[in-house]
GROMACS .gro file of C-alpha atoms in nm:
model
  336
    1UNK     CA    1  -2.782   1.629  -2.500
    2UNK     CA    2  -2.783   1.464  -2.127
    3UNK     CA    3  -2.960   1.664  -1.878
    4UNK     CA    4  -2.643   1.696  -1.668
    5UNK     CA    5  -2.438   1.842  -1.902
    6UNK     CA    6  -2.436   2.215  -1.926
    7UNK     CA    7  -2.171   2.276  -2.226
    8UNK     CA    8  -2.087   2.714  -2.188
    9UNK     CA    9  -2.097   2.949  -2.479
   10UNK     CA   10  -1.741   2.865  -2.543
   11UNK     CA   11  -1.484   2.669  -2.414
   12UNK     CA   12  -1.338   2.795  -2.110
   13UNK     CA   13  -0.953   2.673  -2.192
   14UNK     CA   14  -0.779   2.674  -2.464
   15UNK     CA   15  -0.475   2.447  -2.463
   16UNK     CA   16  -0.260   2.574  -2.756
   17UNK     CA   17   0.033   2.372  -2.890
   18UNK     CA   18   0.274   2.664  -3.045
   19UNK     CA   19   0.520   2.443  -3.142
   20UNK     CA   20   0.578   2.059  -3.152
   21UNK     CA   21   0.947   2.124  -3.145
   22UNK     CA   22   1.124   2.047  -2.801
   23UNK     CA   23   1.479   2.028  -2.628
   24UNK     CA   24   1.357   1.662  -2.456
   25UNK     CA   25   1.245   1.369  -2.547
   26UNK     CA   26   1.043   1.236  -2.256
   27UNK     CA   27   0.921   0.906  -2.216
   28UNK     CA   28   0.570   0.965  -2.207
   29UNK     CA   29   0.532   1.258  -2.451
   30UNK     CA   30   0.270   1.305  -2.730
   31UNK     CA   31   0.393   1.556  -2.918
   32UNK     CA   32   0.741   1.366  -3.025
   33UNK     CA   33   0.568   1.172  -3.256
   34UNK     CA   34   0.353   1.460  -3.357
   35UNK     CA   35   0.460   1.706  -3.691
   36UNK     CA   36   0.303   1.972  -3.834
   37UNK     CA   37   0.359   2.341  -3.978
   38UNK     CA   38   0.423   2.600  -3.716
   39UNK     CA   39   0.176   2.926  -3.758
   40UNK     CA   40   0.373   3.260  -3.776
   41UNK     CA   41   0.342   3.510  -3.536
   42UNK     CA   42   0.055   3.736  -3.712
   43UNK     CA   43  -0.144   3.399  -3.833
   44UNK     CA   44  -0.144   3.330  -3.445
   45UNK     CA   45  -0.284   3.654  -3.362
   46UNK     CA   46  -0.545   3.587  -3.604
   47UNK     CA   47  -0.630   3.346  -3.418
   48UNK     CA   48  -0.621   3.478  -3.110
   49UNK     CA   49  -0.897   3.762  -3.248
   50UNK     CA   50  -1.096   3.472  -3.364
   51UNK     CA   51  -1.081   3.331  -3.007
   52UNK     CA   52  -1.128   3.651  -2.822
   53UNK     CA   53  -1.442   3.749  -3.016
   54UNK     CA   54  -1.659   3.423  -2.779
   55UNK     CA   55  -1.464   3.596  -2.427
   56UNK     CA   56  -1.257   3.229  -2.341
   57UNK     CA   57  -1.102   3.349  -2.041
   58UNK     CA   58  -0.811   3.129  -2.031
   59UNK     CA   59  -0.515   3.024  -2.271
   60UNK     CA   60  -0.256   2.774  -2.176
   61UNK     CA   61   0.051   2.767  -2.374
   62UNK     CA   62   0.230   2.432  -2.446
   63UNK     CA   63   0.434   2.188  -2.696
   64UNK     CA   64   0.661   2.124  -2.767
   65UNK     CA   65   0.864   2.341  -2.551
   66UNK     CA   66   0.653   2.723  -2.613
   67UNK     CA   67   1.007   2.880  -2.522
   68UNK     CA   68   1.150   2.763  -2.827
   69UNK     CA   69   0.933   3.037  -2.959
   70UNK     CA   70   1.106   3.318  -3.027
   71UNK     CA   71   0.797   3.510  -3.015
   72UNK     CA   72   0.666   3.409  -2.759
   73UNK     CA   73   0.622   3.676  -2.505
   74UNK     CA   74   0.526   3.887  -2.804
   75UNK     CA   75   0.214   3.676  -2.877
   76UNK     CA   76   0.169   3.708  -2.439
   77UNK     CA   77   0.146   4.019  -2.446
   78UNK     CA   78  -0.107   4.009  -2.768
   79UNK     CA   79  -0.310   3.780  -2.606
   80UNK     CA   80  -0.284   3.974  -2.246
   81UNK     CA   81  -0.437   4.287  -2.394
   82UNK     CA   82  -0.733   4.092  -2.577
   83UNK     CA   83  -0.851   4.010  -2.245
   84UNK     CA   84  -0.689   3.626  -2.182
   85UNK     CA   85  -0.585   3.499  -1.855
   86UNK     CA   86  -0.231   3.327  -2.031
   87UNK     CA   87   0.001   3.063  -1.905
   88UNK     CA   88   0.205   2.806  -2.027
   89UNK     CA   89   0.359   2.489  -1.916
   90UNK     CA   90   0.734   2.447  -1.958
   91UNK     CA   91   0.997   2.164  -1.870
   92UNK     CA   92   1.223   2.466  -1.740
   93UNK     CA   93   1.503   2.364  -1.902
   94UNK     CA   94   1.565   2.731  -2.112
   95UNK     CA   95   1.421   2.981  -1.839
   96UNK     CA   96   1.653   3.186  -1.696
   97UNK     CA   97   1.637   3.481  -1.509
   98UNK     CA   98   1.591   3.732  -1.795
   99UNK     CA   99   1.286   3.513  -1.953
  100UNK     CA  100   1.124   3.475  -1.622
  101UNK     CA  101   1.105   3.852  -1.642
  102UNK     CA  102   1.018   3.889  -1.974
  103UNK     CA  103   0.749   3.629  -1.856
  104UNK     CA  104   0.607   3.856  -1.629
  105UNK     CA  105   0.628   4.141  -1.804
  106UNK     CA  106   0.425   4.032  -2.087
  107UNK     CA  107   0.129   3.916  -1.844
  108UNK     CA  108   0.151   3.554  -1.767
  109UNK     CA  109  -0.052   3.469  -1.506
  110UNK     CA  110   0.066   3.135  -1.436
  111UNK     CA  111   0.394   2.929  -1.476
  112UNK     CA  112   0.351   2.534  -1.482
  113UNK     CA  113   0.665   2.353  -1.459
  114UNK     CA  114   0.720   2.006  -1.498
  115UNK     CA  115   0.839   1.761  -1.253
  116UNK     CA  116   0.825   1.380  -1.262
  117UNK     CA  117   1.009   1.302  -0.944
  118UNK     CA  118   1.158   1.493  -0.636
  119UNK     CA  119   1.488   1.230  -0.691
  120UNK     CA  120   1.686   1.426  -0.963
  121UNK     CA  121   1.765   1.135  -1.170
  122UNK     CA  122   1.481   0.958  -1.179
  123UNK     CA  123   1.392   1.277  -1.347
  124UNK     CA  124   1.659   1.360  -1.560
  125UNK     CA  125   1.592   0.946  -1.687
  126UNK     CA  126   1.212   0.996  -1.725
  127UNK     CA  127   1.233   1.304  -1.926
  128UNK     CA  128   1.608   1.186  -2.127
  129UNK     CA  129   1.792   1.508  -2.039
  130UNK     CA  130   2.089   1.513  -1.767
  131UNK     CA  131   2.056   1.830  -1.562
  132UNK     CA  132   1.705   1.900  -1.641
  133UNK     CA  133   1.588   1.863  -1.276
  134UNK     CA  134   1.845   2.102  -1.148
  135UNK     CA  135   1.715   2.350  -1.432
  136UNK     CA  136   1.376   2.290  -1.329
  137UNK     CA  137   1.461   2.376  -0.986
  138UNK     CA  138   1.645   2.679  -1.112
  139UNK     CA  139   1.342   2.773  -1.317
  140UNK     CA  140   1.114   2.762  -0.988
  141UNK     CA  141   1.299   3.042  -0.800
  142UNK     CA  142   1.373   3.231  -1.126
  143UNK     CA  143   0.987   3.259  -1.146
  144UNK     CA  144   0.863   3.317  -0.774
  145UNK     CA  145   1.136   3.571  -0.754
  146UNK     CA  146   1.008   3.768  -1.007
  147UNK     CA  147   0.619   3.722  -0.786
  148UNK     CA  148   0.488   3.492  -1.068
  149UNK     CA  149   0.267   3.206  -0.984
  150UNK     CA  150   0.386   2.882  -1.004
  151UNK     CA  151   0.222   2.499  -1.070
  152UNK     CA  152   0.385   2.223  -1.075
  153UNK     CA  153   0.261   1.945  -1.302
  154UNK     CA  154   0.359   1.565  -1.255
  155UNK     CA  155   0.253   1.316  -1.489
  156UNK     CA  156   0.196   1.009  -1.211
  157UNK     CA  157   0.318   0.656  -1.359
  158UNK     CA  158   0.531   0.362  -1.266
  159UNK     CA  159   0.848   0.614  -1.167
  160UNK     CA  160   0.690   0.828  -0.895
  161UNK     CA  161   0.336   0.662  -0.742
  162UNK     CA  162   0.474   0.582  -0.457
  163UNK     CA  163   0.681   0.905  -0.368
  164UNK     CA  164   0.369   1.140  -0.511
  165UNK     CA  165   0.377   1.286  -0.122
  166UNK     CA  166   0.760   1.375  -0.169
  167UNK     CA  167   0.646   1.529  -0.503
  168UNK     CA  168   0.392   1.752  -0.319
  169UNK     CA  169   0.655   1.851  -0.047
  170UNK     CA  170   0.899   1.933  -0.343
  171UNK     CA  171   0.647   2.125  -0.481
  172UNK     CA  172   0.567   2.338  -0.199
  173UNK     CA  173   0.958   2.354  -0.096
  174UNK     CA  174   0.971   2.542  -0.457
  175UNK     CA  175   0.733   2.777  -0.385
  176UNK     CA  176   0.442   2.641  -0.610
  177UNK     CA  177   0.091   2.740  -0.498
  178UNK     CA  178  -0.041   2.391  -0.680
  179UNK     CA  179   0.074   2.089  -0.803
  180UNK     CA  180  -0.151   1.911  -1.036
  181UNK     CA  181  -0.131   1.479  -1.064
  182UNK     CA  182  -0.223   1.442  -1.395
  183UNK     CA  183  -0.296   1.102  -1.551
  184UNK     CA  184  -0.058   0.844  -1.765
  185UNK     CA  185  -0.209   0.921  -2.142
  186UNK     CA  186  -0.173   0.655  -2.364
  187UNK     CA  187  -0.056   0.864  -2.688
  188UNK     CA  188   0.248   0.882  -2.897
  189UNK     CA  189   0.554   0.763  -2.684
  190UNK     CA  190   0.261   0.713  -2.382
  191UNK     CA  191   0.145   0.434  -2.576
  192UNK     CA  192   0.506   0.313  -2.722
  193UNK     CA  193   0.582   0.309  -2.347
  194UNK     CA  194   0.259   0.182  -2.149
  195UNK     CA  195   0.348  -0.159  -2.112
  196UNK     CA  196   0.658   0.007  -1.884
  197UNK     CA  197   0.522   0.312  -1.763
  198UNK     CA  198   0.164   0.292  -1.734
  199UNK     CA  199  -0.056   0.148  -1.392
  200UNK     CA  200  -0.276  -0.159  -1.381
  201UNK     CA  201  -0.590  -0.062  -1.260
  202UNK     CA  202  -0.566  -0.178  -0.888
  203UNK     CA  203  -0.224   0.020  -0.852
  204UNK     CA  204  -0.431   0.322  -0.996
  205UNK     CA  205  -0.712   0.293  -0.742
  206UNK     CA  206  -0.426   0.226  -0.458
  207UNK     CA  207  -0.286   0.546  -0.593
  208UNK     CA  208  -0.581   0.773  -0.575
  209UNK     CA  209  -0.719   0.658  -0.255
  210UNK     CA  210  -0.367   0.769  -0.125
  211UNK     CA  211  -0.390   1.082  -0.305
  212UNK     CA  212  -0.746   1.180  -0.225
  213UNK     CA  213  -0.652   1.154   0.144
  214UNK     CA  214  -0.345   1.356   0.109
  215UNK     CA  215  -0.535   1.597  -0.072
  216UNK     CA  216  -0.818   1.599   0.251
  217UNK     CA  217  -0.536   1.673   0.467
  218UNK     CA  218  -0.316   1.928   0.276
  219UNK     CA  219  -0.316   2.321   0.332
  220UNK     CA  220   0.006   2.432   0.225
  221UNK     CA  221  -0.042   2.394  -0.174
  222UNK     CA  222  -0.322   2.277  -0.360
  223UNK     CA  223  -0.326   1.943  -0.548
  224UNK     CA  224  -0.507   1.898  -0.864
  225UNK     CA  225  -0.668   1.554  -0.994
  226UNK     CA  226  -0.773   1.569  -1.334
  227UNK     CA  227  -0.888   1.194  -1.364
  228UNK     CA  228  -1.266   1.127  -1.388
  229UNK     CA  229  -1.238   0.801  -1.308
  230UNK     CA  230  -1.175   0.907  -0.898
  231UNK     CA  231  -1.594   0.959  -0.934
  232UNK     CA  232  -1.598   0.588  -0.824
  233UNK     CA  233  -1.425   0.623  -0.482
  234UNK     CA  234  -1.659   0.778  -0.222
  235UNK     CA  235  -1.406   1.051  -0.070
  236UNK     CA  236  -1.361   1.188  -0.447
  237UNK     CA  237  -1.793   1.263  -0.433
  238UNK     CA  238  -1.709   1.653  -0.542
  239UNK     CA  239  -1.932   1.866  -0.798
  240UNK     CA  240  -1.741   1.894  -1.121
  241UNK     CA  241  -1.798   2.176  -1.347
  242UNK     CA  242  -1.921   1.909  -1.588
  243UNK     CA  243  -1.901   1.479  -1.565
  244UNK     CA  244  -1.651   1.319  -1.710
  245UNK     CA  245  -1.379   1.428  -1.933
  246UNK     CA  246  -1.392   1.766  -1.920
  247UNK     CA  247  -1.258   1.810  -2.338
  248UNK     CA  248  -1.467   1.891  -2.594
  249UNK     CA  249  -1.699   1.994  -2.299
  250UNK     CA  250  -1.482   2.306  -2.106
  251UNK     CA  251  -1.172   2.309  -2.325
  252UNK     CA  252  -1.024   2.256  -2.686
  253UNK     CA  253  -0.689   2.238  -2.821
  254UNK     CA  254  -0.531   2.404  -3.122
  255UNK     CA  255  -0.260   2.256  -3.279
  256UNK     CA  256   0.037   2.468  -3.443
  257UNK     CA  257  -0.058   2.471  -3.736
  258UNK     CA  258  -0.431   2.645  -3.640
  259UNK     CA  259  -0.576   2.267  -3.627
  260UNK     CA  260  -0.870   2.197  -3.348
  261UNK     CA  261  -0.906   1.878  -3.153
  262UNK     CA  262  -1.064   1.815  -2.872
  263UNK     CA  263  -0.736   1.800  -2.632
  264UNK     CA  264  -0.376   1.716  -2.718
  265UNK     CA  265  -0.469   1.338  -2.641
  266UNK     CA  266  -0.703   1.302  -2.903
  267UNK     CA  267  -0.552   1.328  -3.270
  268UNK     CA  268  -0.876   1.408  -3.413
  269UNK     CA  269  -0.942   1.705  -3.604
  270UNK     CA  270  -1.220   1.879  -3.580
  271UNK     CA  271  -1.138   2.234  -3.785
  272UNK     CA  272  -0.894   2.472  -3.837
  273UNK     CA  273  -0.920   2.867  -3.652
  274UNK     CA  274  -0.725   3.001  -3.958
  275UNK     CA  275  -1.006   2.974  -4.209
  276UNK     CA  276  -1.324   2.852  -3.927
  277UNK     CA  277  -1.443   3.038  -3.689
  278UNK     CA  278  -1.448   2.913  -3.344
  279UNK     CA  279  -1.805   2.921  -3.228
  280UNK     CA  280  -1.913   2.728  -3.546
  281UNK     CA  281  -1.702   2.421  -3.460
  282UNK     CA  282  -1.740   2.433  -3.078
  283UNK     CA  283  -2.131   2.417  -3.192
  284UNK     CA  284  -2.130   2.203  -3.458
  285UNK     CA  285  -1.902   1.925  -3.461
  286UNK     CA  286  -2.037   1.615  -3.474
  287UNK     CA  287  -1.688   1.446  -3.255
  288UNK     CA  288  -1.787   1.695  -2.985
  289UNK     CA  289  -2.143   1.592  -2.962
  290UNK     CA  290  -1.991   1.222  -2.955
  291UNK     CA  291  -1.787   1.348  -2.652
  292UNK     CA  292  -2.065   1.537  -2.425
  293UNK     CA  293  -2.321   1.258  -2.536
  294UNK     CA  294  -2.093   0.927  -2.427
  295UNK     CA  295  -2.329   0.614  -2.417
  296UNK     CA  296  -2.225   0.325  -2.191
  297UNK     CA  297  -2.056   0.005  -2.346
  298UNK     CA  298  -1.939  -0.331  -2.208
  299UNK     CA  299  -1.929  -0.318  -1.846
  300UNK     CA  300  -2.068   0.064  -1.833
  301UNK     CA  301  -2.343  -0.041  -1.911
  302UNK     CA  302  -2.429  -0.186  -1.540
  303UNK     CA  303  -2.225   0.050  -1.318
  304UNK     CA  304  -2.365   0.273  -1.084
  305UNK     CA  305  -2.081   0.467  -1.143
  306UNK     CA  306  -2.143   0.601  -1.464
  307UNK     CA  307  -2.352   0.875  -1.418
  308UNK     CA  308  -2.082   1.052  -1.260
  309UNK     CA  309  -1.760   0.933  -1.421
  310UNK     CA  310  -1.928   0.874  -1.815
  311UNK     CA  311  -1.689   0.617  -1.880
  312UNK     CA  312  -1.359   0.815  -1.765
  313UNK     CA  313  -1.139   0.974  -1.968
  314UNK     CA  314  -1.224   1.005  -2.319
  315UNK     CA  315  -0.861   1.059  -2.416
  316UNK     CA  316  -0.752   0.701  -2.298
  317UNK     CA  317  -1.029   0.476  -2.413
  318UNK     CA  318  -1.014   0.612  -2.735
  319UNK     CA  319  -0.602   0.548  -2.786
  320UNK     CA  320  -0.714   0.204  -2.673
  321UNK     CA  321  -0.965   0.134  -2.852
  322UNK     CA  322  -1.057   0.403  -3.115
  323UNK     CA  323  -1.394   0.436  -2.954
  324UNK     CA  324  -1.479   0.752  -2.683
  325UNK     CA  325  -1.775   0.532  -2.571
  326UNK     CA  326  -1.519   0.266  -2.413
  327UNK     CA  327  -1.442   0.194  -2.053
  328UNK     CA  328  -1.161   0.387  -1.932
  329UNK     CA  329  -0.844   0.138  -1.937
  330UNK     CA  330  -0.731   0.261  -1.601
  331UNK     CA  331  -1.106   0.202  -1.439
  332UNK     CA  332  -1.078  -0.072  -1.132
  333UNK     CA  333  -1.460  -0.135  -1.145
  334UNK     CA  334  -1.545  -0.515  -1.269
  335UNK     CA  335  -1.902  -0.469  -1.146
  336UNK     CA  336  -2.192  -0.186  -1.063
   0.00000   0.00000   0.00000
């Protein structure tokens, strides 16, 4: 393993998928072309002990849309008293004021909600459902009412580049204490959409040299940049937790159906937490020690970036090209 890499005990997130089912059917989504079984509610608190026994600190809820689960603050509040730190991410669309209580109740810590653009139809377009920026909205004060934290999550593509600042004023408008400008994915209807959605590589540079400065500037909220590929730009010189990707390395993700994979990008499987037990596969697996030991490829191999980026994110090269070791699409850099 690389001398820079310092994998923990365990992972440090878990990103868990309850359901696949949703009430949208956004343009950029994953899961829509995803199906599998859905775990009941005592086969995910199996689970959950299995988890709990290695002390992760954090679960993250997802989809899907986890609301559609009927159980869902149940398996919260199961999860709050083994110790987790739980929150979820949610397009807002079925929170009301009762389930924002419930929500806090049951011990969320956190609340992401997601917003694509602070112009309500560009929205309501992006993610195919009339209203849902208005519910969104609606959602927001449900939740800070009750004192719960919120995040807001934008998924940064053709649509809303250029108006990310009016995203991050929304944001703070709403009472969100972070807003976090996650990457285009290329993956299920990310990839059936790219050629329409996605960046070239100079717009994405243009983008985060913008968003780097913002982020220099801002004190009102904070604003998260999960893209490893900003290690090439000098202003983005920070000390990450670990290079590169950060799945398979801080975090996994469990499907509904008790499947592993490294993140909800990657449709690999790697085990299953209903009949494996967690520390054996976060050891063992041979596509994890692919992921924390990336070697360079193709014009990698001469960049004097790639100690600190490791080829960017794992996720994208690997819907490109069916190879983690590839240059990120999305990276600007012809030359070392």
């Amino acid at each position: 393993m690389s001398s820079d890499i310092r994998i923990p005990s365990a992972p440090i997130t878990v990103n868990w998928t309850l359901t696949f089912r949703c009430n949208f059917s956004c343009m950029h989504c994953y899961s829509r072309v995803e199906d599998a079984d859905e775990l009941s509610t005592e086969d995910v608190k199996r689970i959950m002990d299995n988890v709990a026994r290695y002390k992760v600190p954090f679960i993250n809820f997802g989809g899907g849309e986890p609301l559609l689960r009927k159980d869902l603050f149940e398996l919260t509040a199961y999860a709050t008293s083994l110790g987790f730190n739980v929150s979820m991410n949610t397009n807002g669309f079925l929170m009301t004021k009762e389930k924002a209580r419930l929500a806090r109740e049951a011990g969320f810590k956190t609340v992401g909600l997601s917003i694509d653009s602070d112009e309500p139809g560009v929205h309501d377009n992006f993610r195919k459902t009339p209203g849902s920026h208005a519910r969104a909205a609606a959602a927001a004060k449900y939740l800070v009412d009750e004192g719960m934290r919120l995040t807001v999550s934008s998924v940064i593509c053709r649509i809303n580049h250029h108006r990310f600042e009016e995203l991050v004023r929304q944001a703070k408008e709403l009472g969100a204490e972070q807003i976090s400008l996650h990457n285009y994915k290329c993956t299920g209807l990310g990839m059936t959409n790219k050629d329409e959605l996605d960046l070239t590589p100079e717009e994405w540079m243009r983008f985060y040299m913008k968003a780097l400065e913002v982020k220099s500037k801002e004190d009102g909220i904070r604003i998260s940049l999960d893209d490893p590929i900003t290690a090439s730009i000098h202003k983005a010189k920070e000390k990450p937790i670990v290079k590169g990707s950060t799945c398979g390395k801080l975090s996994l993700n469990i499907r509904s159906n008790g499947d592993v994979t490294p993140c909800g990008f990657i449709p690999v499987v790697i085990g299953n937490l209903l009949t494996e037990d967690l520390k054996d596969l976060w050891d063992g697996s041979k596509v994890l020690d692919k992921m924390r030991n990336k070697k360079p490829r193709e014009k990698c191999k001469t960049c004097k970036h790639y100690e600190d980026c490791l080829g960017g994110c794992s996720a994208r090269a690997y819907a490109m090209t069916g190879d983690f070791n590839s240059p990120d699409p999305h990276c600007w850099v012809d030359k070392g």
